[in-house]
């Protein structure tokens, strides 16, 4: 569905994308996980044709975007990170405008407005001005606007920002259903829980580069499964903590310590050293690594830092 080759984008002296390559297959639910400023929105704006790259190539369904072919971009829908709605207008009026921009009109447009509003469960509020909507309802309408022309590829740029958990789940369910019905989805987020829950494949992005790419299991396989050990801070003397720090990267939290074992460290060796430092095996808890741990491993910082 989408092929990206060595894509670069600069804003003046700042390199926002530094040579990104990736492929998204038809029917995939692809996650783009990265912290603030990683380049997620820039990538989406290039794929949607809103911005032009400085180098590299994008192919949509085999067609290069270089010539800005309308047929190719018409196959995609874009849910921008900032709400793109006219708040003095009703839902129906907003969708009417976006639908006409997509070339829809007459009975087809009316039908698609009905269907899109039903999909995002806003049919009963169709005649109300958008400014009277809650944040979650506005997000859903933003999504409906991208679905009017029945795209094959949907780009969702952090579609749950500022949304309560209930509306978030509604958006998740909706996107999952659309994906099951055949829509290819590219979903950007800085929440590893969202990428884990939703996406069949994930690309981890930071400083304009893809750091890792694969299914959740493939990504986590880059970390040994016993990589993270946790122990109570107050149960461990400072000298014991210092003795264990040489086994990896130590992150001290309020009441616990997390130690991300360095590659190659054997657990038996670690536990022997811990015992010698006065900490029995039962002082420790092993944690299944998460995408957050992988990100930390790859960059030395957390997704939120
Ligand atoms: N229009 C612009 N002009 C100049 N610099 C920009 C512009 N848009 C983005 N940038 C810079 O490019 C880099 C990537 O920004 P981008 O918006 O793509 O990141 P992001 O991953 O979407 O971040 P966020 O999670 O905060 O939305 C950042 O350093 C940002 O400051
Ligand atoms: Mg962004």
PDB file of N, CA, C and O in Angstrom, residues 78-153:
ATOM      1  N   UNK A  78      -6.776  11.592   5.863  1.00  0.00           N
ATOM      2  CA  UNK A  78      -5.799  12.115   6.817  1.00  0.00           C
ATOM      3  C   UNK A  78      -6.537  12.707   8.016  1.00  0.00           C
ATOM      4  O   UNK A  78      -7.368  13.588   7.869  1.00  0.00           O
ATOM      5  N   UNK A  79      -6.216  12.190   9.196  1.00  0.00           N
ATOM      6  CA  UNK A  79      -6.761  12.741  10.438  1.00  0.00           C
ATOM      7  C   UNK A  79      -5.642  13.545  11.091  1.00  0.00           C
ATOM      8  O   UNK A  79      -4.742  12.975  11.697  1.00  0.00           O
ATOM      9  N   UNK A  80      -5.651  14.866  10.939  1.00  0.00           N
ATOM     10  CA  UNK A  80      -4.517  15.651  11.442  1.00  0.00           C
ATOM     11  C   UNK A  80      -4.481  15.726  12.966  1.00  0.00           C
ATOM     12  O   UNK A  80      -5.509  15.569  13.632  1.00  0.00           O
ATOM     13  N   UNK A  81      -3.281  15.959  13.477  1.00  0.00           N
ATOM     14  CA  UNK A  81      -3.075  16.041  14.930  1.00  0.00           C
ATOM     15  C   UNK A  81      -3.881  17.197  15.543  1.00  0.00           C
ATOM     16  O   UNK A  81      -4.480  17.043  16.604  1.00  0.00           O
ATOM     17  N   UNK A  82      -3.893  18.358  14.858  1.00  0.00           N
ATOM     18  CA  UNK A  82      -4.724  19.467  15.339  1.00  0.00           C
ATOM     19  C   UNK A  82      -6.083  19.324  14.680  1.00  0.00           C
ATOM     20  O   UNK A  82      -6.176  19.010  13.499  1.00  0.00           O
ATOM     21  N   UNK A  83      -7.141  19.575  15.448  1.00  0.00           N
ATOM     22  CA  UNK A  83      -8.491  19.455  14.901  1.00  0.00           C
ATOM     23  C   UNK A  83      -8.635  20.394  13.711  1.00  0.00           C
ATOM     24  O   UNK A  83      -8.224  21.551  13.777  1.00  0.00           O
ATOM     25  N   UNK A  84      -9.183  19.881  12.629  1.00  0.00           N
ATOM     26  CA  UNK A  84      -9.404  20.711  11.446  1.00  0.00           C
ATOM     27  C   UNK A  84     -10.903  20.765  11.189  1.00  0.00           C
ATOM     28  O   UNK A  84     -11.439  20.040  10.353  1.00  0.00           O
ATOM     29  N   UNK A  85     -11.596  21.587  11.993  1.00  0.00           N
ATOM     30  CA  UNK A  85     -13.050  21.688  11.885  1.00  0.00           C
ATOM     31  C   UNK A  85     -13.454  23.151  12.026  1.00  0.00           C
ATOM     32  O   UNK A  85     -12.754  23.925  12.668  1.00  0.00           O
ATOM     33  N   UNK A  86     -14.582  23.499  11.423  1.00  0.00           N
ATOM     34  CA  UNK A  86     -15.118  24.855  11.601  1.00  0.00           C
ATOM     35  C   UNK A  86     -16.066  24.813  12.777  1.00  0.00           C
ATOM     36  O   UNK A  86     -17.141  24.213  12.694  1.00  0.00           O
ATOM     37  N   UNK A  87     -15.694  25.453  13.871  1.00  0.00           N
ATOM     38  CA  UNK A  87     -16.456  25.206  15.091  1.00  0.00           C
ATOM     39  C   UNK A  87     -17.802  25.918  15.146  1.00  0.00           C
ATOM     40  O   UNK A  87     -18.673  25.512  15.917  1.00  0.00           O
ATOM     41  N   UNK A  88     -17.998  26.944  14.313  1.00  0.00           N
ATOM     42  CA  UNK A  88     -19.312  27.592  14.289  1.00  0.00           C
ATOM     43  C   UNK A  88     -20.318  26.818  13.431  1.00  0.00           C
ATOM     44  O   UNK A  88     -21.512  27.098  13.470  1.00  0.00           O
ATOM     45  N   UNK A  89     -19.811  25.884  12.647  1.00  0.00           N
ATOM     46  CA  UNK A  89     -20.704  25.097  11.781  1.00  0.00           C
ATOM     47  C   UNK A  89     -21.089  23.787  12.474  1.00  0.00           C
ATOM     48  O   UNK A  89     -20.401  23.328  13.388  1.00  0.00           O
ATOM     49  N   UNK A  90     -22.191  23.192  11.984  1.00  0.00           N
ATOM     50  CA  UNK A  90     -22.618  21.901  12.539  1.00  0.00           C
ATOM     51  C   UNK A  90     -21.748  20.788  11.951  1.00  0.00           C
ATOM     52  O   UNK A  90     -20.982  21.010  11.001  1.00  0.00           O
ATOM     53  N   UNK A  91     -21.920  19.585  12.518  1.00  0.00           N
ATOM     54  CA  UNK A  91     -21.197  18.416  12.023  1.00  0.00           C
ATOM     55  C   UNK A  91     -21.508  18.194  10.547  1.00  0.00           C
ATOM     56  O   UNK A  91     -20.624  17.987   9.716  1.00  0.00           O
ATOM     57  N   UNK A  92     -22.805  18.270  10.259  1.00  0.00           N
ATOM     58  CA  UNK A  92     -23.283  18.045   8.897  1.00  0.00           C
ATOM     59  C   UNK A  92     -22.666  19.047   7.911  1.00  0.00           C
ATOM     60  O   UNK A  92     -22.207  18.676   6.829  1.00  0.00           O
ATOM     61  N   UNK A  93     -22.632  20.324   8.337  1.00  0.00           N
ATOM     62  CA  UNK A  93     -22.078  21.365   7.463  1.00  0.00           C
ATOM     63  C   UNK A  93     -20.577  21.167   7.253  1.00  0.00           C
ATOM     64  O   UNK A  93     -20.063  21.325   6.143  1.00  0.00           O
ATOM     65  N   UNK A  94     -19.878  20.792   8.338  1.00  0.00           N
ATOM     66  CA  UNK A  94     -18.444  20.521   8.208  1.00  0.00           C
ATOM     67  C   UNK A  94     -18.200  19.399   7.206  1.00  0.00           C
ATOM     68  O   UNK A  94     -17.374  19.524   6.304  1.00  0.00           O
ATOM     69  N   UNK A  95     -18.941  18.315   7.373  1.00  0.00           N
ATOM     70  CA  UNK A  95     -18.721  17.170   6.483  1.00  0.00           C
ATOM     71  C   UNK A  95     -19.105  17.520   5.049  1.00  0.00           C
ATOM     72  O   UNK A  95     -18.486  17.029   4.096  1.00  0.00           O
ATOM     73  N   UNK A  96     -20.095  18.389   4.892  1.00  0.00           N
ATOM     74  CA  UNK A  96     -20.485  18.833   3.555  1.00  0.00           C
ATOM     75  C   UNK A  96     -19.315  19.523   2.859  1.00  0.00           C
ATOM     76  O   UNK A  96     -19.027  19.267   1.682  1.00  0.00           O
ATOM     77  N   UNK A  97     -18.611  20.374   3.611  1.00  0.00           N
ATOM     78  CA  UNK A  97     -17.468  21.094   3.039  1.00  0.00           C
ATOM     79  C   UNK A  97     -16.359  20.115   2.661  1.00  0.00           C
ATOM     80  O   UNK A  97     -15.848  20.121   1.539  1.00  0.00           O
ATOM     81  N   UNK A  98     -16.001  19.225   3.621  1.00  0.00           N
ATOM     82  CA  UNK A  98     -14.904  18.289   3.326  1.00  0.00           C
ATOM     83  C   UNK A  98     -15.274  17.339   2.190  1.00  0.00           C
ATOM     84  O   UNK A  98     -14.453  17.026   1.333  1.00  0.00           O
ATOM     85  N   UNK A  99     -16.522  16.907   2.178  1.00  0.00           N
ATOM     86  CA  UNK A  99     -16.966  15.998   1.116  1.00  0.00           C
ATOM     87  C   UNK A  99     -16.842  16.643  -0.256  1.00  0.00           C
ATOM     88  O   UNK A  99     -16.383  16.020  -1.211  1.00  0.00           O
ATOM     89  N   UNK A 100     -17.244  17.929  -0.343  1.00  0.00           N
ATOM     90  CA  UNK A 100     -17.146  18.609  -1.641  1.00  0.00           C
ATOM     91  C   UNK A 100     -15.686  18.800  -2.048  1.00  0.00           C
ATOM     92  O   UNK A 100     -15.349  18.726  -3.218  1.00  0.00           O
ATOM     93  N   UNK A 101     -14.812  19.012  -1.051  1.00  0.00           N
ATOM     94  CA  UNK A 101     -13.380  19.108  -1.373  1.00  0.00           C
ATOM     95  C   UNK A 101     -12.861  17.803  -1.972  1.00  0.00           C
ATOM     96  O   UNK A 101     -11.953  17.790  -2.789  1.00  0.00           O
ATOM     97  N   UNK A 102     -13.455  16.697  -1.526  1.00  0.00           N
ATOM     98  CA  UNK A 102     -13.064  15.393  -2.076  1.00  0.00           C
ATOM     99  C   UNK A 102     -13.776  15.099  -3.388  1.00  0.00           C
ATOM    100  O   UNK A 102     -13.643  14.010  -3.940  1.00  0.00           O
ATOM    101  N   UNK A 103     -14.605  16.013  -3.856  1.00  0.00           N
ATOM    102  CA  UNK A 103     -15.268  15.815  -5.139  1.00  0.00           C
ATOM    103  C   UNK A 103     -16.619  15.119  -5.040  1.00  0.00           C
ATOM    104  O   UNK A 103     -17.196  14.722  -6.040  1.00  0.00           O
ATOM    105  N   UNK A 104     -17.126  14.966  -3.810  1.00  0.00           N
ATOM    106  CA  UNK A 104     -18.439  14.332  -3.664  1.00  0.00           C
ATOM    107  C   UNK A 104     -19.538  15.393  -3.770  1.00  0.00           C
ATOM    108  O   UNK A 104     -19.300  16.565  -3.476  1.00  0.00           O
ATOM    109  N   UNK A 105     -20.734  14.956  -4.154  1.00  0.00           N
ATOM    110  CA  UNK A 105     -21.846  15.900  -4.224  1.00  0.00           C
ATOM    111  C   UNK A 105     -23.168  15.156  -4.292  1.00  0.00           C
ATOM    112  O   UNK A 105     -23.199  13.920  -4.355  1.00  0.00           O
ATOM    113  N   UNK A 106     -24.258  15.906  -4.204  1.00  0.00           N
ATOM    114  CA  UNK A 106     -25.594  15.348  -4.392  1.00  0.00           C
ATOM    115  C   UNK A 106     -25.930  14.232  -3.429  1.00  0.00           C
ATOM    116  O   UNK A 106     -25.546  14.254  -2.249  1.00  0.00           O
ATOM    117  N   UNK A 107     -26.640  13.214  -3.948  1.00  0.00           N
ATOM    118  CA  UNK A 107     -27.117  12.123  -3.101  1.00  0.00           C
ATOM    119  C   UNK A 107     -25.954  11.318  -2.520  1.00  0.00           C
ATOM    120  O   UNK A 107     -26.030  10.840  -1.379  1.00  0.00           O
ATOM    121  N   UNK A 108     -24.857  11.178  -3.302  1.00  0.00           N
ATOM    122  CA  UNK A 108     -23.696  10.409  -2.809  1.00  0.00           C
ATOM    123  C   UNK A 108     -23.124  11.076  -1.562  1.00  0.00           C
ATOM    124  O   UNK A 108     -22.838  10.418  -0.563  1.00  0.00           O
ATOM    125  N   UNK A 109     -22.988  12.398  -1.637  1.00  0.00           N
ATOM    126  CA  UNK A 109     -22.444  13.131  -0.490  1.00  0.00           C
ATOM    127  C   UNK A 109     -23.368  12.966   0.714  1.00  0.00           C
ATOM    128  O   UNK A 109     -22.906  12.678   1.821  1.00  0.00           O
ATOM    129  N   UNK A 110     -24.668  13.112   0.508  1.00  0.00           N
ATOM    130  CA  UNK A 110     -25.617  12.989   1.633  1.00  0.00           C
ATOM    131  C   UNK A 110     -25.523  11.610   2.271  1.00  0.00           C
ATOM    132  O   UNK A 110     -25.503  11.468   3.490  1.00  0.00           O
ATOM    133  N   UNK A 111     -25.422  10.581   1.427  1.00  0.00           N
ATOM    134  CA  UNK A 111     -25.318   9.218   1.957  1.00  0.00           C
ATOM    135  C   UNK A 111     -24.026   9.037   2.750  1.00  0.00           C
ATOM    136  O   UNK A 111     -24.032   8.465   3.840  1.00  0.00           O
ATOM    137  N   UNK A 112     -22.934   9.539   2.191  1.00  0.00           N
ATOM    138  CA  UNK A 112     -21.641   9.368   2.866  1.00  0.00           C
ATOM    139  C   UNK A 112     -21.593  10.143   4.183  1.00  0.00           C
ATOM    140  O   UNK A 112     -20.960   9.717   5.144  1.00  0.00           O
ATOM    141  N   UNK A 113     -22.258  11.303   4.231  1.00  0.00           N
ATOM    142  CA  UNK A 113     -22.323  12.054   5.495  1.00  0.00           C
ATOM    143  C   UNK A 113     -23.086  11.225   6.533  1.00  0.00           C
ATOM    144  O   UNK A 113     -22.636  11.062   7.666  1.00  0.00           O
ATOM    145  N   UNK A 114     -24.231  10.663   6.110  1.00  0.00           N
ATOM    146  CA  UNK A 114     -25.015   9.824   7.036  1.00  0.00           C
ATOM    147  C   UNK A 114     -24.175   8.665   7.550  1.00  0.00           C
ATOM    148  O   UNK A 114     -24.137   8.378   8.747  1.00  0.00           O
ATOM    149  N   UNK A 115     -23.502   7.992   6.617  1.00  0.00           N
ATOM    150  CA  UNK A 115     -22.719   6.802   7.001  1.00  0.00           C
ATOM    151  C   UNK A 115     -21.549   7.173   7.913  1.00  0.00           C
ATOM    152  O   UNK A 115     -21.279   6.490   8.905  1.00  0.00           O
ATOM    153  N   UNK A 116     -20.853   8.266   7.567  1.00  0.00           N
ATOM    154  CA  UNK A 116     -19.691   8.647   8.370  1.00  0.00           C
ATOM    155  C   UNK A 116     -20.111   9.064   9.778  1.00  0.00           C
ATOM    156  O   UNK A 116     -19.447   8.737  10.756  1.00  0.00           O
ATOM    157  N   UNK A 117     -21.224   9.804   9.870  1.00  0.00           N
ATOM    158  CA  UNK A 117     -21.708  10.205  11.194  1.00  0.00           C
ATOM    159  C   UNK A 117     -22.124   8.987  12.010  1.00  0.00           C
ATOM    160  O   UNK A 117     -21.863   8.914  13.214  1.00  0.00           O
ATOM    161  N   UNK A 118     -22.738   8.008  11.342  1.00  0.00           N
ATOM    162  CA  UNK A 118     -23.133   6.789  12.052  1.00  0.00           C
ATOM    163  C   UNK A 118     -21.893   6.041  12.526  1.00  0.00           C
ATOM    164  O   UNK A 118     -21.850   5.546  13.657  1.00  0.00           O
ATOM    165  N   UNK A 119     -20.871   5.973  11.686  1.00  0.00           N
ATOM    166  CA  UNK A 119     -19.638   5.266  12.038  1.00  0.00           C
ATOM    167  C   UNK A 119     -19.027   5.838  13.318  1.00  0.00           C
ATOM    168  O   UNK A 119     -18.575   5.094  14.180  1.00  0.00           O
ATOM    169  N   UNK A 120     -19.006   7.164  13.443  1.00  0.00           N
ATOM    170  CA  UNK A 120     -18.387   7.775  14.627  1.00  0.00           C
ATOM    171  C   UNK A 120     -19.421   8.078  15.722  1.00  0.00           C
ATOM    172  O   UNK A 120     -19.127   8.756  16.698  1.00  0.00           O
ATOM    173  N   UNK A 121     -20.619   7.558  15.550  1.00  0.00           N
ATOM    174  CA  UNK A 121     -21.705   7.681  16.531  1.00  0.00           C
ATOM    175  C   UNK A 121     -22.018   9.128  16.902  1.00  0.00           C
ATOM    176  O   UNK A 121     -22.104   9.482  18.080  1.00  0.00           O
ATOM    177  N   UNK A 122     -22.185   9.929  15.866  1.00  0.00           N
ATOM    178  CA  UNK A 122     -22.567  11.324  16.112  1.00  0.00           C
ATOM    179  C   UNK A 122     -23.834  11.711  15.355  1.00  0.00           C
ATOM    180  O   UNK A 122     -24.140  12.897  15.239  1.00  0.00           O
ATOM    181  N   UNK A 123     -24.571  10.715  14.873  1.00  0.00           N
ATOM    182  CA  UNK A 123     -25.757  11.026  14.062  1.00  0.00           C
ATOM    183  C   UNK A 123     -26.724  11.939  14.814  1.00  0.00           C
ATOM    184  O   UNK A 123     -27.283  12.875  14.234  1.00  0.00           O
ATOM    185  N   UNK A 124     -26.895  11.703  16.110  1.00  0.00           N
ATOM    186  CA  UNK A 124     -27.887  12.478  16.872  1.00  0.00           C
ATOM    187  C   UNK A 124     -27.435  13.921  17.124  1.00  0.00           C
ATOM    188  O   UNK A 124     -28.233  14.752  17.504  1.00  0.00           O
ATOM    189  N   UNK A 125     -26.152  14.208  16.905  1.00  0.00           N
ATOM    190  CA  UNK A 125     -25.657  15.571  17.146  1.00  0.00           C
ATOM    191  C   UNK A 125     -25.358  16.303  15.840  1.00  0.00           C
ATOM    192  O   UNK A 125     -24.707  17.342  15.852  1.00  0.00           O
ATOM    193  N   UNK A 126     -25.839  15.772  14.737  1.00  0.00           N
ATOM    194  CA  UNK A 126     -25.430  16.283  13.434  1.00  0.00           C
ATOM    195  C   UNK A 126     -25.799  17.746  13.215  1.00  0.00           C
ATOM    196  O   UNK A 126     -25.129  18.445  12.489  1.00  0.00           O
ATOM    197  N   UNK A 127     -26.860  18.212  13.848  1.00  0.00           N
ATOM    198  CA  UNK A 127     -27.321  19.593  13.614  1.00  0.00           C
ATOM    199  C   UNK A 127     -26.779  20.569  14.651  1.00  0.00           C
ATOM    200  O   UNK A 127     -27.180  21.718  14.703  1.00  0.00           O
ATOM    201  N   UNK A 128     -25.872  20.081  15.516  1.00  0.00           N
ATOM    202  CA  UNK A 128     -25.321  20.963  16.553  1.00  0.00           C
ATOM    203  C   UNK A 128     -23.975  21.533  16.111  1.00  0.00           C
ATOM    204  O   UNK A 128     -23.199  20.854  15.434  1.00  0.00           O
ATOM    205  N   UNK A 129     -23.712  22.790  16.533  1.00  0.00           N
ATOM    206  CA  UNK A 129     -22.433  23.426  16.192  1.00  0.00           C
ATOM    207  C   UNK A 129     -21.295  22.677  16.879  1.00  0.00           C
ATOM    208  O   UNK A 129     -21.431  22.217  18.023  1.00  0.00           O
ATOM    209  N   UNK A 130     -20.174  22.563  16.176  1.00  0.00           N
ATOM    210  CA  UNK A 130     -19.032  21.803  16.686  1.00  0.00           C
ATOM    211  C   UNK A 130     -18.513  22.379  18.005  1.00  0.00           C
ATOM    212  O   UNK A 130     -18.016  21.657  18.858  1.00  0.00           O
ATOM    213  N   UNK A 131     -18.680  23.695  18.200  1.00  0.00           N
ATOM    214  CA  UNK A 131     -18.166  24.292  19.446  1.00  0.00           C
ATOM    215  C   UNK A 131     -18.932  23.805  20.675  1.00  0.00           C
ATOM    216  O   UNK A 131     -18.456  23.976  21.793  1.00  0.00           O
ATOM    217  N   UNK A 132     -20.091  23.183  20.477  1.00  0.00           N
ATOM    218  CA  UNK A 132     -20.825  22.633  21.627  1.00  0.00           C
ATOM    219  C   UNK A 132     -20.427  21.181  21.901  1.00  0.00           C
ATOM    220  O   UNK A 132     -20.983  20.543  22.784  1.00  0.00           O
ATOM    221  N   UNK A 133     -19.475  20.649  21.138  1.00  0.00           N
ATOM    222  CA  UNK A 133     -19.053  19.252  21.311  1.00  0.00           C
ATOM    223  C   UNK A 133     -17.979  19.128  22.386  1.00  0.00           C
ATOM    224  O   UNK A 133     -17.189  20.053  22.582  1.00  0.00           O
ATOM    225  N   UNK A 134     -17.915  17.967  23.009  1.00  0.00           N
ATOM    226  CA  UNK A 134     -16.797  17.668  23.915  1.00  0.00           C
ATOM    227  C   UNK A 134     -15.549  17.404  23.065  1.00  0.00           C
ATOM    228  O   UNK A 134     -15.648  17.208  21.849  1.00  0.00           O
ATOM    229  N   UNK A 135     -14.396  17.389  23.729  1.00  0.00           N
ATOM    230  CA  UNK A 135     -13.139  17.125  23.017  1.00  0.00           C
ATOM    231  C   UNK A 135     -13.171  15.796  22.276  1.00  0.00           C
ATOM    232  O   UNK A 135     -12.742  15.697  21.122  1.00  0.00           O
ATOM    233  N   UNK A 136     -13.712  14.771  22.931  1.00  0.00           N
ATOM    234  CA  UNK A 136     -13.763  13.434  22.321  1.00  0.00           C
ATOM    235  C   UNK A 136     -14.676  13.412  21.099  1.00  0.00           C
ATOM    236  O   UNK A 136     -14.376  12.754  20.092  1.00  0.00           O
ATOM    237  N   UNK A 137     -15.802  14.151  21.192  1.00  0.00           N
ATOM    238  CA  UNK A 137     -16.719  14.204  20.045  1.00  0.00           C
ATOM    239  C   UNK A 137     -16.063  14.931  18.873  1.00  0.00           C
ATOM    240  O   UNK A 137     -16.224  14.538  17.713  1.00  0.00           O
ATOM    241  N   UNK A 138     -15.308  15.992  19.183  1.00  0.00           N
ATOM    242  CA  UNK A 138     -14.626  16.715  18.110  1.00  0.00           C
ATOM    243  C   UNK A 138     -13.592  15.822  17.427  1.00  0.00           C
ATOM    244  O   UNK A 138     -13.450  15.829  16.206  1.00  0.00           O
ATOM    245  N   UNK A 139     -12.884  15.013  18.235  1.00  0.00           N
ATOM    246  CA  UNK A 139     -11.902  14.071  17.668  1.00  0.00           C
ATOM    247  C   UNK A 139     -12.595  13.090  16.725  1.00  0.00           C
ATOM    248  O   UNK A 139     -12.087  12.736  15.671  1.00  0.00           O
ATOM    249  N   UNK A 140     -13.783  12.619  17.153  1.00  0.00           N
ATOM    250  CA  UNK A 140     -14.510  11.641  16.328  1.00  0.00           C
ATOM    251  C   UNK A 140     -14.982  12.272  15.023  1.00  0.00           C
ATOM    252  O   UNK A 140     -14.937  11.649  13.966  1.00  0.00           O
ATOM    253  N   UNK A 141     -15.410  13.535  15.109  1.00  0.00           N
ATOM    254  CA  UNK A 141     -15.853  14.210  13.882  1.00  0.00           C
ATOM    255  C   UNK A 141     -14.663  14.453  12.944  1.00  0.00           C
ATOM    256  O   UNK A 141     -14.777  14.333  11.724  1.00  0.00           O
ATOM    257  N   UNK A 142     -13.514  14.775  13.538  1.00  0.00           N
ATOM    258  CA  UNK A 142     -12.280  14.962  12.769  1.00  0.00           C
ATOM    259  C   UNK A 142     -11.976  13.685  11.970  1.00  0.00           C
ATOM    260  O   UNK A 142     -11.538  13.720  10.826  1.00  0.00           O
ATOM    261  N   UNK A 143     -12.246  12.552  12.633  1.00  0.00           N
ATOM    262  CA  UNK A 143     -12.040  11.248  12.007  1.00  0.00           C
ATOM    263  C   UNK A 143     -13.070  11.028  10.885  1.00  0.00           C
ATOM    264  O   UNK A 143     -12.730  10.579   9.786  1.00  0.00           O
ATOM    265  N   UNK A 144     -14.326  11.385  11.171  1.00  0.00           N
ATOM    266  CA  UNK A 144     -15.381  11.200  10.164  1.00  0.00           C
ATOM    267  C   UNK A 144     -15.054  11.965   8.885  1.00  0.00           C
ATOM    268  O   UNK A 144     -15.285  11.476   7.777  1.00  0.00           O
ATOM    269  N   UNK A 145     -14.475  13.163   9.043  1.00  0.00           N
ATOM    270  CA  UNK A 145     -14.163  13.990   7.873  1.00  0.00           C
ATOM    271  C   UNK A 145     -13.162  13.302   6.956  1.00  0.00           C
ATOM    272  O   UNK A 145     -13.158  13.526   5.752  1.00  0.00           O
ATOM    273  N   UNK A 146     -12.308  12.449   7.543  1.00  0.00           N
ATOM    274  CA  UNK A 146     -11.288  11.779   6.725  1.00  0.00           C
ATOM    275  C   UNK A 146     -11.831  10.512   6.054  1.00  0.00           C
ATOM    276  O   UNK A 146     -11.155   9.911   5.238  1.00  0.00           O
ATOM    277  N   UNK A 147     -13.039  10.095   6.438  1.00  0.00           N
ATOM    278  CA  UNK A 147     -13.578   8.821   5.938  1.00  0.00           C
ATOM    279  C   UNK A 147     -14.604   8.997   4.816  1.00  0.00           C
ATOM    280  O   UNK A 147     -14.987   8.025   4.172  1.00  0.00           O
ATOM    281  N   UNK A 148     -15.032  10.246   4.604  1.00  0.00           N
ATOM    282  CA  UNK A 148     -16.145  10.513   3.683  1.00  0.00           C
ATOM    283  C   UNK A 148     -15.966   9.891   2.307  1.00  0.00           C
ATOM    284  O   UNK A 148     -16.902   9.385   1.710  1.00  0.00           O
ATOM    285  N   UNK A 149     -14.744   9.958   1.783  1.00  0.00           N
ATOM    286  CA  UNK A 149     -14.516   9.525   0.406  1.00  0.00           C
ATOM    287  C   UNK A 149     -14.056   8.070   0.348  1.00  0.00           C
ATOM    288  O   UNK A 149     -13.485   7.631  -0.645  1.00  0.00           O
ATOM    289  N   UNK A 150     -14.304   7.310   1.445  1.00  0.00           N
ATOM    290  CA  UNK A 150     -13.958   5.885   1.529  1.00  0.00           C
ATOM    291  C   UNK A 150     -12.507   5.611   1.110  1.00  0.00           C
ATOM    292  O   UNK A 150     -12.260   4.911   0.132  1.00  0.00           O
ATOM    293  N   UNK A 151     -11.539   6.156   1.869  1.00  0.00           N
ATOM    294  CA  UNK A 151     -10.133   5.957   1.486  1.00  0.00           C
ATOM    295  C   UNK A 151      -9.690   4.511   1.704  1.00  0.00           C
ATOM    296  O   UNK A 151     -10.354   3.752   2.420  1.00  0.00           O
ATOM    297  N   UNK A 152      -8.564   4.162   1.081  1.00  0.00           N
ATOM    298  CA  UNK A 152      -7.990   2.823   1.305  1.00  0.00           C
ATOM    299  C   UNK A 152      -6.912   2.860   2.372  1.00  0.00           C
ATOM    300  O   UNK A 152      -6.602   1.863   3.001  1.00  0.00           O
ATOM    301  N   UNK A 153      -6.314   4.045   2.529  1.00  0.00           N
ATOM    302  CA  UNK A 153      -5.260   4.215   3.524  1.00  0.00           C
ATOM    303  C   UNK A 153      -5.641   5.392   4.416  1.00  0.00           C
ATOM    304  O   UNK A 153      -5.957   6.472   3.922  1.00  0.00           O
TER     305      UNK A 153
END
